[in-house]
Amino acid sequence: MSVQERTYIMVKPDGVQRGLVGKIITRFEERGYKLIALKLVQATPEHLEKHYADLSARPFFPGLIKYMASGPVVGMVWQGLDAVKTGRAILGTTNPLQSPIGTIRGDFCLATGRNICHGSDTVENAEKEITLWFPEGVAQWTSALETWVFENT
Ligand code: IDP
Ligand code: MG
């Protein structure tokens, strides 16, 4: 676990259409994570098949790709202590009905197939996803908040 840990978070097409981009960004900002990359893109099915390659044998895969390609997504990279695991906790569980109130999915959606956001599940997958979505690289900057969010910086 490191202060430099990075995770790939994405607002899915339903989250963009429903006007939830700002709220989702706010959850990560307010928790103390640092935004180091952000873009809105219309992803191609081929690109999404790479992103979800681990799920290609699942029956819902074709529907998942269609859903993810149905409109633009907002991809971002957040950096900070325990970003991958805590990022997943901020999103909530895959099935929004089981997601606690206070999580993004527990507050804003109801269906697994329309669960508005994505978050990397391991540090290794986060690095792969960051390379896939941001081949141009991410920003390096010092946040003025860092000395207030972390001790010994
Ligand atoms: P995660 O997004 O919580 O990591 P994964 O198991 O990696 O969940 O599945 C990726 C995405 O695929 C889910 O967020 C959801 O949108 C979709 N998905 C997963 N399981 C189902 C299902 O049973 N029916 C429809 N869509 C599903
Ligand atoms: Mg996943």
mmCIF file of C-alpha atoms in Angstrom, residues 9-12 15-16 19-40 73-79 90-91 104 108 116-118 141 145:
data_model
loop_
_atom_site.group_PDB
_atom_site.id
_atom_site.type_symbol
_atom_site.label_atom_id
_atom_site.label_comp_id
_atom_site.label_asym_id
_atom_site.label_seq_id
_atom_site.Cartn_x
_atom_site.Cartn_y
_atom_site.Cartn_z
ATOM 1 C CA ILE A 9 -11.965 5.001 -12.331
ATOM 2 C CA MET A 10 -14.483 5.418 -15.141
ATOM 3 C CA VAL A 11 -17.956 6.938 -15.317
ATOM 4 C CA LYS A 12 -19.918 4.629 -17.619
ATOM 5 C CA GLY A 15 -23.443 7.882 -15.399
ATOM 6 C CA VAL A 16 -22.522 10.467 -18.043
ATOM 7 C CA GLY A 19 -25.309 13.922 -15.141
ATOM 8 C CA LEU A 20 -23.403 12.181 -12.357
ATOM 9 C CA VAL A 21 -19.838 12.932 -13.517
ATOM 10 C CA GLY A 22 -19.379 15.820 -11.099
ATOM 11 C CA LYS A 23 -20.742 13.914 -8.098
ATOM 12 C CA ILE A 24 -18.458 10.944 -8.794
ATOM 13 C CA ILE A 25 -15.396 13.172 -9.131
ATOM 14 C CA THR A 26 -16.355 14.947 -5.909
ATOM 15 C CA ARG A 27 -16.359 11.686 -3.903
ATOM 16 C CA PHE A 28 -12.724 11.048 -4.842
ATOM 17 C CA GLU A 29 -11.647 14.677 -4.427
ATOM 18 C CA GLU A 30 -13.273 15.009 -1.023
ATOM 19 C CA ARG A 31 -11.728 11.776 0.245
ATOM 20 C CA GLY A 32 -8.289 13.235 -0.480
ATOM 21 C CA TYR A 33 -7.273 11.534 -3.716
ATOM 22 C CA LYS A 34 -5.361 13.430 -6.390
ATOM 23 C CA LEU A 35 -6.639 13.561 -9.983
ATOM 24 C CA ILE A 36 -3.755 12.860 -12.380
ATOM 25 C CA ALA A 37 -5.649 12.137 -15.649
ATOM 26 C CA LEU A 38 -9.146 12.744 -17.014
ATOM 27 C CA LYS A 39 -10.880 12.499 -20.380
ATOM 28 C CA LEU A 40 -14.271 12.008 -22.017
ATOM 29 C CA VAL A 73 -17.401 7.517 -20.834
ATOM 30 C CA VAL A 74 -15.241 9.631 -18.527
ATOM 31 C CA GLY A 75 -11.979 7.915 -17.658
ATOM 32 C CA MET A 76 -9.778 9.156 -14.855
ATOM 33 C CA VAL A 77 -6.779 8.210 -12.778
ATOM 34 C CA TRP A 78 -6.763 8.911 -9.048
ATOM 35 C CA GLN A 79 -3.661 8.662 -6.887
ATOM 36 C CA ILE A 90 -16.150 4.335 -2.650
ATOM 37 C CA LEU A 91 -17.899 2.784 -5.715
ATOM 38 C CA ILE A 104 -21.724 5.722 -5.295
ATOM 39 C CA PHE A 108 -27.287 6.433 -7.438
ATOM 40 C CA ILE A 116 -22.703 3.827 -13.618
ATOM 41 C CA CYS A 117 -19.027 3.433 -12.707
ATOM 42 C CA HIS A 118 -15.934 1.239 -12.980
ATOM 43 C CA TRP A 141 1.840 17.650 -10.064
ATOM 44 C CA LEU A 145 -3.614 19.573 -0.073
#
